[in-house]
Short mmCIF file of C-alpha atoms and ligand atoms in Angstrom, two decimals:
data_model
loop_
_atom_site.label_atom_id
_atom_site.label_comp_id
_atom_site.label_asym_id
_atom_site.label_seq_id
_atom_site.Cartn_x
_atom_site.Cartn_y
_atom_site.Cartn_z
CA MET N 264 37.18 197.89 152.47
CA GLY N 265 33.93 197.85 153.83
CA GLU N 266 32.59 201.24 153.15
CA GLY N 267 33.97 201.39 149.90
CA PHE N 268 32.00 197.93 149.04
CA ALA N 269 28.93 199.36 150.84
CA SER N 270 28.93 202.44 148.72
CA VAL N 271 29.80 200.53 145.28
CA LEU N 272 26.58 198.66 146.37
CA ARG N 273 24.61 201.54 147.39
CA MET N 274 25.12 203.40 143.96
CA ALA N 275 23.63 199.70 142.70
CA ASN N 276 20.70 200.85 145.29
CA GLN N 277 20.75 197.70 147.24
CA ILE N 278 23.01 196.95 150.16
CA PRO N 279 23.43 193.55 151.94
CA LEU N 280 22.26 193.23 155.78
CA VAL N 281 25.10 191.87 156.99
CA GLU N 282 28.61 191.91 154.87
CA TYR N 283 29.24 188.49 154.38
CA LEU N 284 25.78 188.23 152.12
CA GLU N 285 27.56 189.05 148.57
CA LEU N 286 24.55 190.52 146.36
CA GLY N 287 25.02 190.25 142.21
CA ASP N 288 23.41 187.78 139.85
CA GLN N 289 24.10 184.48 141.87
CA PRO N 290 24.11 185.91 145.81
CA HIS N 291 26.42 184.06 148.10
CA LEU N 292 27.57 183.73 151.04
CA LYS N 293 31.65 184.72 151.64
CA ALA N 294 33.40 183.48 154.90
CA HIS N 295 36.97 184.04 156.31
CA GLU N 296 38.56 181.03 156.16
CA CYS N 297 42.11 180.70 158.18
CA THR N 298 45.16 179.88 156.16
CA SER N 299 46.01 177.61 158.78
CA CYS N 300 43.39 175.62 160.20
CA GLY N 301 40.43 176.11 158.00
CA ALA N 302 38.38 177.51 160.51
CA ARG N 303 36.16 180.10 158.91
CA TYR N 304 34.34 182.83 160.69
CA PHE N 305 31.33 185.62 158.95
CA ASP N 306 32.67 188.46 161.36
CA ARG N 307 35.17 190.48 161.29
CA ARG N 308 38.91 188.94 162.67
CA ASN N 309 41.04 189.52 165.19
CA ALA N 310 43.03 186.27 164.77
CA CYS N 311 41.94 182.55 165.07
CA ALA N 312 39.61 181.34 167.76
CA GLY N 313 40.97 177.59 166.43
CA CYS N 314 44.43 178.20 166.43
CA SER N 315 45.25 181.86 166.91
CA GLY N 316 46.42 182.49 163.43
CA THR N 317 46.05 185.98 161.81
CA GLU N 318 45.73 184.77 157.80
CA PHE N 319 42.11 184.87 156.84
CA THR N 320 41.34 184.01 152.64
CA GLN N 321 37.71 184.56 151.41
CA VAL N 322 35.63 181.26 150.47
CA VAL N 323 32.29 181.13 149.09
CA VAL N 324 30.09 179.34 151.29
CA PRO N 325 27.32 176.54 148.91
CA ASP N 326 24.19 177.58 148.84
CA GLU N 327 22.50 174.44 149.59
CA GLY N 328 22.53 172.76 153.27
CA VAL N 329 20.72 170.36 155.52
CA VAL N 330 18.70 171.74 158.75
CA LYS N 331 20.43 170.23 161.39
CA ALA N 332 18.63 172.28 164.33
CA PHE N 333 15.75 175.10 164.03
CA SER N 334 13.24 176.47 166.47
CA ILE N 335 10.01 178.15 165.32
CA VAL N 336 10.21 181.63 167.54
CA THR N 337 6.81 182.82 168.63
CA PHE N 338 7.87 185.20 171.58
CA ALA N 339 11.12 187.46 171.04
CA ALA N 340 12.34 190.69 172.06
CA PRO N 341 10.52 193.85 170.91
CA GLY N 342 10.41 195.17 167.78
CA VAL N 343 11.73 191.04 166.62
CA PRO N 344 8.32 190.04 163.94
CA VAL N 345 7.41 186.28 165.04
CA PRO N 346 6.59 183.51 164.01
CA PHE N 347 10.14 183.22 162.82
CA VAL N 348 11.82 179.86 161.87
CA SER N 349 15.51 180.17 163.30
CA ALA N 350 18.24 177.82 161.80
CA ILE N 351 21.54 176.34 161.36
CA VAL N 352 22.11 175.06 158.34
CA ASP N 353 24.99 172.54 157.79
CA CYS N 354 26.20 174.18 154.16
CA GLY N 355 28.76 170.96 152.89
CA GLY N 356 30.45 171.28 156.54
CA THR N 357 30.19 175.10 157.47
CA SER N 358 27.34 175.93 159.66
CA VAL N 359 25.55 178.80 159.24
CA ARG N 360 22.56 180.72 160.98
CA GLY N 361 19.42 182.00 159.05
CA ASN N 362 15.74 181.81 158.97
CA VAL N 363 13.92 178.98 157.13
CA ILE N 364 12.14 181.43 154.39
CA ASN N 365 9.38 181.18 152.16
CA CYS N 366 7.33 177.77 153.53
CA GLU N 367 5.02 177.68 156.83
CA PRO N 368 6.16 178.26 159.88
CA SER N 369 5.16 175.01 161.20
CA PRO N 370 6.60 171.50 162.72
CA GLU N 371 4.52 169.96 159.99
CA VAL N 372 6.42 171.67 157.26
CA VAL N 373 9.69 172.57 158.82
CA HIS N 374 12.24 169.65 159.93
CA LEU N 375 15.81 168.24 161.07
CA GLY N 376 17.23 166.95 157.46
CA MET N 377 15.25 169.36 155.53
CA ARG N 378 16.98 170.19 152.07
CA VAL N 379 17.30 174.10 151.95
CA ARG N 380 19.29 176.76 149.69
CA LEU N 381 20.13 179.99 150.32
CA ALA N 382 17.27 182.82 148.97
CA THR N 383 17.53 186.99 149.06
CA TYR N 384 14.54 189.06 150.05
CA VAL N 385 13.68 193.27 150.11
CA LEU N 386 13.90 193.94 154.20
CA GLY N 387 13.52 197.47 152.99
CA THR N 388 14.17 200.52 151.51
CA ASP N 389 15.94 204.10 153.47
CA ASP N 390 15.45 207.20 151.95
CA ASN N 391 18.06 207.34 149.47
CA GLY N 392 15.88 204.61 147.90
CA VAL N 393 18.81 201.94 148.66
CA GLU N 394 17.00 198.48 149.46
CA ALA N 395 18.67 196.33 152.30
CA ILE N 396 19.06 192.84 151.10
CA GLY N 397 18.54 190.08 153.59
CA PHE N 398 18.49 186.05 153.70
CA GLY N 399 17.39 182.88 154.41
CA TYR N 400 16.98 179.09 153.03
CA GLU N 401 14.30 177.97 151.48
CA PRO N 402 12.83 174.28 151.01
CA ALA N 403 14.71 173.34 148.41
CA ASN N 404 12.06 170.96 146.97
CA MET I 198 45.76 166.93 207.27
CA SER I 199 45.15 167.11 203.49
CA ASP I 200 44.41 169.71 201.00
CA ASP I 201 40.42 168.80 200.68
CA ILE I 202 38.02 171.52 200.89
CA TRP I 203 34.95 170.93 202.86
CA ILE I 204 31.38 172.98 202.28
CA LEU I 205 30.93 173.93 206.57
CA GLY I 206 28.04 176.14 205.85
CA ILE I 207 25.49 176.49 202.86
CA THR I 208 21.64 177.77 202.27
CA MET I 209 19.38 179.02 199.87
CA THR I 210 16.82 181.73 200.05
CA LYS I 211 13.30 180.94 199.18
CA PHE I 212 12.93 181.70 195.40
CA GLY I 213 10.02 183.53 194.18
CA LYS I 214 8.42 186.48 194.24
CA HIS I 215 10.23 189.05 197.16
CA PRO I 216 9.37 192.27 196.49
CA ASP I 217 10.11 193.93 199.62
CA LYS I 218 13.85 192.71 199.58
CA ASP I 219 16.45 194.32 197.35
CA THR I 220 19.64 192.22 195.92
CA VAL I 221 21.49 192.75 199.64
CA ASP I 222 18.66 191.54 202.08
CA LEU I 223 18.69 188.57 200.13
CA ALA I 224 21.98 188.38 199.50
CA ALA I 225 22.55 189.11 203.42
CA GLU I 226 19.52 186.27 203.74
CA ALA I 227 21.65 183.87 202.33
CA ALA I 228 25.03 185.07 203.48
CA MET I 229 24.28 185.36 207.42
CA GLY I 230 22.48 181.85 206.88
CA ALA I 231 24.99 179.77 205.70
CA LEU I 232 27.50 181.16 208.80
CA ARG I 233 24.54 180.38 210.86
CA ASP I 234 24.51 176.64 209.43
CA GLY I 235 27.90 176.55 209.54
CA GLY I 236 28.67 177.61 213.62
CA VAL I 237 30.86 180.69 212.57
CA THR I 238 30.58 184.44 211.87
CA MET I 239 32.16 186.96 209.57
CA LYS I 240 35.19 187.71 211.28
CA GLU I 241 36.22 184.06 210.29
CA MET I 242 36.49 184.97 206.68
CA GLY I 243 39.17 184.85 205.01
CA ILE I 244 37.65 185.96 202.00
CA LEU I 245 34.23 187.29 199.86
CA ALA I 246 33.35 186.38 196.32
CA ALA I 247 30.18 187.70 195.31
CA GLY I 248 28.30 187.77 192.07
CA CYS I 249 24.63 189.55 190.93
CA LEU I 250 25.01 188.94 187.01
CA MET I 251 22.08 191.84 186.44
CA GLN I 252 24.40 194.27 188.46
CA SER I 253 27.50 193.14 187.86
CA ASN I 254 29.31 196.44 188.29
CA ALA I 255 27.22 197.07 191.66
CA GLY I 256 30.41 195.81 193.99
CA ILE I 257 27.32 193.60 195.23
CA GLY I 258 30.34 192.03 197.25
CA GLN I 259 31.19 195.60 199.28
CA GLN I 260 27.44 196.18 199.55
CA LEU I 261 26.94 193.14 201.40
CA GLN I 262 29.77 193.24 203.74
CA LYS I 263 28.69 196.61 204.55
CA GLN I 264 25.44 195.30 205.87
CA ILE I 265 26.92 192.11 207.05
CA GLY I 266 30.74 192.37 208.18
CA GLN I 267 33.34 195.02 207.53
CA THR I 268 35.96 193.12 208.47
CA GLY I 269 38.40 194.64 205.97
CA ILE I 270 38.94 191.05 203.85
CA PRO I 271 39.32 191.48 200.10
CA VAL I 272 36.39 190.50 197.94
CA TYR I 273 36.17 189.14 194.75
CA ASN I 274 32.61 190.32 192.76
CA VAL I 275 32.53 188.07 189.76
CA ALA I 276 30.52 187.63 187.10
CA ASN I 277 30.31 184.27 184.42
CA ALA I 278 26.55 184.45 183.25
CA CYS I 279 24.45 181.77 184.67
CA ALA I 280 27.61 180.25 186.25
CA THR I 281 28.34 183.02 188.16
CA GLY I 282 27.33 181.27 191.16
CA ALA I 283 29.54 178.69 191.02
CA THR I 284 32.17 180.74 189.79
CA ALA I 285 31.97 182.64 193.35
CA LEU I 286 32.31 179.73 195.04
CA ARG I 287 34.79 178.19 193.28
CA THR I 288 36.89 181.70 193.70
CA ALA I 289 36.62 180.85 197.23
CA ILE I 290 37.53 177.65 196.79
CA MET I 291 40.94 178.47 195.08
CA ALA I 292 42.07 180.87 197.83
CA VAL I 293 41.20 177.91 200.84
CA LYS I 294 42.97 175.62 198.37
CA SER I 295 45.95 177.98 198.26
CA GLY I 296 46.31 177.97 201.92
CA GLU I 297 46.01 181.74 202.25
CA VAL I 298 42.87 181.65 204.06
CA ASP I 299 41.80 178.63 205.83
CA MET I 300 37.93 179.86 205.60
CA GLY I 301 35.86 181.76 202.69
CA LEU I 302 31.93 182.95 202.16
CA ALA I 303 30.37 182.78 198.52
CA VAL I 304 26.94 184.68 197.50
CA GLY I 305 24.88 184.36 194.78
CA VAL I 306 22.23 187.18 194.64
CA GLU I 307 19.68 188.32 191.24
CA LYS I 308 15.92 189.51 191.14
CA LEU I 309 14.44 188.86 188.00
CA ALA I 310 10.63 188.35 189.24
CA GLY I 311 8.98 189.64 185.96
CA ALA I 312 11.95 190.33 184.01
CA GLY I 313 10.40 188.65 181.23
CA LEU I 314 12.31 187.16 178.08
CA LEU I 315 16.10 187.86 178.69
CA GLY I 316 18.79 187.39 175.79
CA GLY I 317 17.96 188.66 171.73
CA GLY I 318 16.93 191.89 170.67
CA GLY I 319 19.00 195.24 170.77
CA THR I 320 19.36 198.50 169.97
CA PRO I 321 16.44 198.81 166.72
CA LYS I 322 18.28 200.89 164.17
CA SER I 323 15.03 200.62 161.79
CA ASP I 324 14.59 203.99 162.60
CA LYS I 325 17.53 205.22 160.79
CA LYS I 326 16.87 207.01 156.99
CA GLU I 327 19.64 205.75 155.84
CA TRP I 328 21.59 201.47 155.99
CA SER I 329 24.83 201.96 157.27
CA PRO I 330 26.81 198.94 158.23
CA SER I 331 28.21 198.42 161.92
CA GLY I 332 29.65 195.91 163.71
CA ARG I 333 31.56 193.21 163.31
CA TYR I 334 29.06 191.89 160.60
CA GLY I 335 28.27 194.79 158.70
CA ALA I 336 24.92 194.61 159.80
CA VAL I 337 22.73 197.63 158.10
CA THR I 338 19.70 196.79 160.93
CA ASN I 339 19.12 194.19 163.97
CA THR I 340 19.47 190.68 162.93
CA ASP I 341 17.83 189.01 165.34
CA GLY I 342 14.44 187.50 164.06
CA ARG I 343 16.16 187.99 160.48
CA ILE I 344 19.40 186.17 160.64
CA GLY I 345 18.16 183.83 163.40
CA ALA I 346 17.37 183.90 166.80
CA ALA I 347 19.40 185.29 170.15
CA SER I 348 17.09 184.56 172.96
CA MET I 349 17.67 182.07 174.84
CA PRO I 350 15.09 179.90 174.82
CA ALA I 351 15.76 180.33 170.89
CA VAL I 352 19.28 179.06 171.07
CA PHE I 353 18.54 176.10 173.82
CA ALA I 354 15.81 175.12 171.83
CA GLN I 355 18.37 174.35 168.54
CA VAL I 356 20.46 172.69 171.38
CA GLY I 357 18.02 170.00 171.77
CA MET I 358 16.96 169.88 168.28
CA GLU I 359 20.59 169.36 167.49
CA TYR I 360 20.82 166.67 169.68
CA GLY I 361 17.98 164.78 167.99
CA HIS I 362 19.46 165.43 164.43
CA LYS I 363 22.43 163.71 165.27
CA TYR I 364 21.30 160.99 167.62
CA GLY I 365 17.26 160.57 166.92
CA GLY I 366 14.46 160.07 169.50
CA THR I 367 13.24 163.40 170.39
CA SER I 368 10.14 164.33 169.78
CA PHE I 369 8.24 167.74 171.34
CA GLU I 370 6.79 165.64 173.32
CA LEU I 371 9.61 163.91 174.56
CA PHE I 372 10.88 167.46 175.49
CA ALA I 373 7.82 168.36 177.19
CA LYS I 374 7.85 164.63 179.45
CA ILE I 375 11.38 166.26 180.64
CA ALA I 376 9.25 169.53 182.13
CA GLU I 377 6.74 167.27 183.85
CA LYS I 378 9.37 165.25 185.53
CA ASN I 379 10.89 168.51 186.94
CA HIS I 380 7.21 169.99 188.04
CA ALA I 381 6.90 167.12 189.47
CA HIS I 382 9.67 167.32 191.68
CA SER I 383 9.01 170.49 192.65
CA THR I 384 6.16 169.56 194.66
CA LEU I 385 7.86 168.61 197.26
CA ASN I 386 10.50 171.32 197.34
CA PRO I 387 9.07 174.44 199.48
CA LEU I 388 12.10 176.44 198.80
CA ALA I 389 11.05 176.30 194.76
CA ALA I 390 9.24 179.23 192.91
CA TYR I 391 6.46 176.87 191.35
CA THR I 392 5.42 173.67 193.27
CA LYS I 393 2.16 172.64 191.48
CA ARG I 394 2.39 169.65 189.25
CA MET I 395 1.78 169.96 185.18
CA THR I 396 0.32 167.21 183.12
CA LEU I 397 2.42 166.32 179.71
CA GLU I 398 -1.04 167.95 178.00
CA GLU I 399 -0.76 171.38 180.42
CA ILE I 400 2.76 171.41 179.29
CA MET I 401 2.12 170.96 175.78
CA ASN I 402 -0.44 173.52 175.60
CA ASP I 403 0.85 176.37 177.48
CA VAL I 404 2.18 178.92 175.53
CA MET I 405 4.96 177.79 173.16
CA ILE I 406 7.70 180.28 173.31
CA ALA I 407 10.76 178.96 170.90
CA TYR I 408 9.24 175.50 169.80
CA PRO I 409 9.70 172.87 170.74
CA ASN I 410 9.62 174.84 173.99
CA THR I 411 6.57 176.14 175.59
CA ARG I 412 6.44 178.42 178.52
CA SER I 413 6.14 175.78 181.40
CA MET I 414 9.94 173.99 179.84
CA CYS I 415 11.32 177.03 180.16
CA SER I 416 13.47 178.67 183.25
CA ALA I 417 11.85 180.71 185.90
CA ASN I 418 12.61 184.26 186.23
CA CYS I 419 12.66 184.94 190.02
CA ASP I 420 14.22 186.39 192.89
CA GLY I 421 16.59 184.59 195.11
CA ALA I 422 20.25 184.17 196.67
CA ALA I 423 22.25 181.44 198.22
CA ALA I 424 25.63 181.05 199.77
CA ALA I 425 28.30 178.95 201.48
CA VAL I 426 31.05 179.09 203.54
CA VAL I 427 33.81 176.54 202.52
CA VAL I 428 37.00 175.07 205.34
CA SER I 429 40.27 173.88 204.72
CA ASP I 430 40.43 170.22 206.11
CA ALA I 431 43.02 171.37 208.83
CA LYS I 432 40.47 174.41 210.10
CA LEU I 433 37.59 171.71 209.88
CA LYS I 434 39.67 169.61 212.15
CA THR I 435 39.80 172.05 214.92
CA LEU I 436 35.87 172.45 214.82
CA SER I 437 32.98 170.66 216.86
CA LEU I 438 32.53 167.05 215.58
CA GLU I 439 28.97 168.18 214.61
CA GLN I 440 30.39 170.74 212.13
CA GLN I 441 32.78 168.00 210.91
CA ARG I 442 29.77 165.58 210.78
CA ARG I 443 27.71 167.55 208.99
CA ALA I 444 30.53 169.10 206.37
CA ILE I 445 30.53 167.78 202.81
CA LYS I 446 33.30 167.45 200.92
CA VAL I 447 34.29 168.74 197.87
CA LYS I 448 35.70 166.14 195.70
CA ALA I 449 36.18 167.93 192.97
CA SER I 450 35.36 171.90 191.71
CA VAL I 451 35.84 172.56 187.96
CA LEU I 452 35.05 175.24 185.96
CA THR I 453 36.04 175.38 181.87
CA SER I 454 35.12 177.63 179.21
CA ASP I 455 34.50 176.57 175.27
CA PRO I 456 37.21 174.93 173.11
CA TYR I 457 37.01 176.05 169.42
CA GLU I 458 35.09 173.29 167.41
CA GLU I 459 33.08 174.39 163.46
CA GLY I 460 30.16 176.48 164.18
CA CYS I 461 30.64 177.21 167.91
CA GLN I 462 30.71 180.94 167.02
CA VAL I 463 27.30 180.67 164.98
CA LEU I 464 24.75 178.03 167.78
CA PRO I 465 27.22 178.24 170.96
CA ASN I 466 28.26 174.94 171.82
CA VAL I 467 27.30 174.15 175.03
CA ASN I 468 27.84 170.50 175.20
CA THR I 469 32.03 170.28 174.99
CA LEU I 470 32.76 172.42 178.00
CA THR I 471 30.16 170.51 179.85
CA LYS I 472 32.08 167.07 178.58
CA ASN I 473 35.35 168.63 179.42
CA ALA I 474 34.10 169.52 183.09
CA ALA I 475 32.74 166.43 184.34
CA ARG I 476 35.96 164.44 182.28
CA ILE I 477 37.96 166.50 184.39
CA ALA I 478 35.67 166.27 188.13
CA TYR I 479 35.25 162.58 187.95
CA GLU I 480 38.51 162.31 187.59
CA LYS I 481 39.77 164.86 190.06
CA ALA I 482 37.23 163.22 192.50
CA GLY I 483 37.96 159.63 191.61
CA VAL I 484 34.66 158.17 190.92
CA GLY I 485 32.15 157.80 188.22
CA PRO I 486 28.85 158.70 187.07
CA GLU I 487 27.63 155.29 188.20
CA ASP I 488 28.34 156.32 191.85
CA LEU I 489 26.47 159.93 192.08
CA ASP I 490 23.17 159.30 194.32
CA LEU I 491 21.72 162.62 192.76
CA VAL I 492 22.65 165.41 190.08
CA GLU I 493 21.13 168.57 189.86
CA LEU I 494 21.72 169.62 186.17
CA HIS I 495 21.40 173.40 184.29
CA ASP I 496 17.58 172.90 182.85
CA CYS I 497 17.43 176.69 181.63
CA PHE I 498 15.18 174.66 179.12
CA ALA I 499 13.34 171.02 179.04
CA THR I 500 15.43 170.97 175.81
CA ALA I 501 19.00 171.45 177.22
CA GLU I 502 18.37 168.79 180.52
CA LEU I 503 18.47 166.40 177.83
CA VAL I 504 22.03 167.02 176.43
CA HIS I 505 23.39 167.19 179.34
CA TYR I 506 22.35 163.45 180.41
CA ASP I 507 25.05 162.75 177.45
CA ASN I 508 27.19 165.53 178.46
CA LEU I 509 27.49 164.33 182.01
CA GLY I 510 28.47 160.92 181.30
CA LEU I 511 24.85 159.78 183.10
CA CYS I 512 24.36 157.53 179.99
CA GLU I 513 26.12 156.38 176.70
CA GLU I 514 26.76 158.79 174.09
CA GLY I 515 23.57 159.04 171.88
CA GLY I 516 21.30 157.57 174.17
CA ALA I 517 19.66 160.22 176.01
CA ALA I 518 16.84 159.86 174.87
CA ASP I 519 16.22 156.22 175.96
CA PHE I 520 17.58 157.37 179.25
CA PHE I 521 14.73 159.37 180.46
CA LEU I 522 12.92 157.14 179.02
CA SER I 523 13.94 154.26 181.30
CA GLY I 524 12.42 156.62 183.85
CA ALA I 525 16.04 156.75 185.36
CA THR I 526 15.98 160.26 186.20
CA TRP I 527 12.65 160.74 187.95
CA ARG I 528 13.38 160.42 191.77
CA ASP I 529 12.60 157.05 191.70
CA GLY I 530 14.97 156.22 189.39
CA ARG I 531 18.82 155.17 188.90
CA THR I 532 20.62 158.54 188.79
CA PRO I 533 17.42 160.61 190.12
CA VAL I 534 18.23 164.01 187.90
CA ASN I 535 17.20 167.37 189.73
CA VAL I 536 14.86 166.50 192.39
CA SER I 537 14.69 170.33 193.91
CA GLY I 538 12.04 170.96 190.51
CA GLY I 539 14.91 172.09 188.72
CA LEU I 540 14.92 175.63 186.70
CA GLU I 541 12.41 175.13 184.90
CA SER I 542 10.02 174.65 188.72
CA LYS I 543 12.54 176.11 191.43
CA GLY I 544 13.35 178.85 189.57
CA HIS I 545 16.50 180.48 188.21
CA PRO I 546 18.21 183.43 190.05
CA ILE I 547 21.22 183.79 187.98
CA ALA I 548 23.76 184.41 189.72
CA ALA I 549 22.24 182.66 193.37
CA THR I 550 21.84 179.46 190.96
CA GLY I 551 25.14 177.56 191.18
CA ILE I 552 25.05 177.91 194.54
CA ALA I 553 21.55 176.69 195.01
CA ASN I 554 22.32 173.75 192.83
CA ILE I 555 25.23 173.12 195.21
CA TRP I 556 23.09 173.81 198.52
CA GLU I 557 20.37 170.60 197.19
CA VAL I 558 23.14 168.18 196.42
CA CYS I 559 24.38 169.03 200.00
CA HIS I 560 20.88 168.78 201.48
CA HIS I 561 20.44 165.74 200.41
CA LEU I 562 24.02 164.66 201.67
CA ARG I 563 23.59 165.43 205.35
CA GLY I 564 20.13 163.39 205.14
CA GLU I 565 18.38 166.65 205.45
CA ALA I 566 16.18 166.90 202.43
CA GLY I 567 12.86 165.70 204.70
CA ASP I 568 10.31 164.65 202.02
CA ARG I 569 12.31 164.71 199.16
CA GLN I 570 15.30 162.92 200.37
CA ILE I 571 17.38 160.95 198.45
CA GLU I 572 17.44 157.89 200.72
CA GLY I 573 20.92 156.65 201.40
CA ALA I 574 22.31 159.61 199.55
CA LYS I 575 26.65 159.76 199.90
CA VAL I 576 27.44 161.68 196.38
CA GLY I 577 26.06 163.98 194.13
CA LEU I 578 26.99 165.91 191.40
CA ALA I 579 26.09 169.89 190.22
CA HIS I 580 26.44 171.50 187.10
CA VAL I 581 25.73 174.85 185.78
CA ILE I 582 26.15 176.33 182.04
CA GLY I 583 26.27 179.84 181.66
CA LEU I 584 26.39 180.80 177.71
CA GLY I 585 29.12 182.49 176.37
CA SER I 586 30.44 180.12 178.04
CA ALA I 587 30.79 178.99 180.84
CA CYS I 588 30.86 175.27 182.91
CA GLY I 589 30.85 174.44 186.66
CA VAL I 590 30.76 171.06 187.68
CA HIS I 591 31.34 170.23 191.63
CA ILE I 592 31.16 166.82 192.90
CA LEU I 593 30.59 166.67 196.59
CA GLU I 594 30.33 163.58 198.87
CA LYS I 595 28.84 162.90 202.86
CA SER I 596 31.22 163.00 205.47
CA GLY I 597 32.58 159.56 206.47
CA LEU I 598 31.78 160.52 210.22
ZN1 ZN U 300 42.61 178.93 162.48
#
């Protein structure tokens, strides 16, 4: 399934950084939602950590949310470009991890309770001319 | 006779740089120290539980036996992130409690001096010439730094910020003041890796690692080991009065992992498993937070210490900032926290930490803590958390003799 999905996107010359980022006219994040308890996950699942159920449906995660935690990272592992703003965004009750982008990475600009919305960007192009598309959250106002 | 478990002997090495000693040297120093402290020998130990997280497949327990006594007893090598030491101790406690043995030895050791940043990174895939999804998220390249941070300072920064978002009252300065307290406490601890008092200004102007945690608000990577001998109540009663007088009762020994909650696989939830461990420990011990004369909690970062005031029930829910600002957690406060200097200055040789914090509490309960003695200490609590997650809480009480 993942392979087919990826090849369709390669034909379109774009591939998402992660499979839970759906590209297209209106890029959005999608999650696996447990049909028994409603728990949401972004990774490939064997079962549900909340209730051990094994049935999931795919749901769309709201694009807008509120920053409920962040850190401005100025020191990271080799190869990780700094500075960047790591954040946890509450998107209508679903917690999402992502960078706060398209604004200055400073505590004067980024704050708790900040309203943000999903934004995508090209993070690089491979030898086949395929662009990898990343996502982050930018200030909503 | 009861099914109480006691700590008979316990010790920690100096934390810091030990370039001339390997992990086995440090583990041996701690283990032999704990045996000597308890007035017993390897021959009397019925079980050995040992941990060294960074060499967790190296069989540190058997390596240690080959230096200090191959008596043929069962060895359990354990690994449980930053709760490895507490897990080793709890393994020994469970073996004694089961009645299978009457004495056990637990050891935690780590060599981390100069290890730098822990967590994050991963194999860079950026040199690949063709994007190819892999792993559970179908990622085409390393996501650390692109989809948030994986490093420990940033994860725990967010843990503290999330508390601030939920309850308010937090700021960069507030978190820095927690580090100021712990660095001040460390000046009285000769076994701490760093014993320099730092001003609030020095802490806030130190190198920023992951806002709001500067370098001096992060736990210090260093070398060290700690070990403890545990004994059954029945066996203790056959030992000398002096051994019985110095023995410390384990009122509760609890280990938890994190139950599923919304968002816990996005940002690790270090709160609920700590609350659960504390609740179970208070119930088992028959004491409450108000009975604690001192607490050693897992301040792997200044931002983490704040949330654990709340998680351990030291303050009312949501009141951690006010609780700290009242001065309650300074060594002359109502509930002294991390009078050892905490992980931020004492240091954090991972697998040693979960036994070293128990040593600190025992040291005070025995009235042997010298310049930093909390006068009249009778009951104390030690807490560790390993990301992933595992939480250990032990409640300890002075002997009534
Ligand atoms: Zn479920």
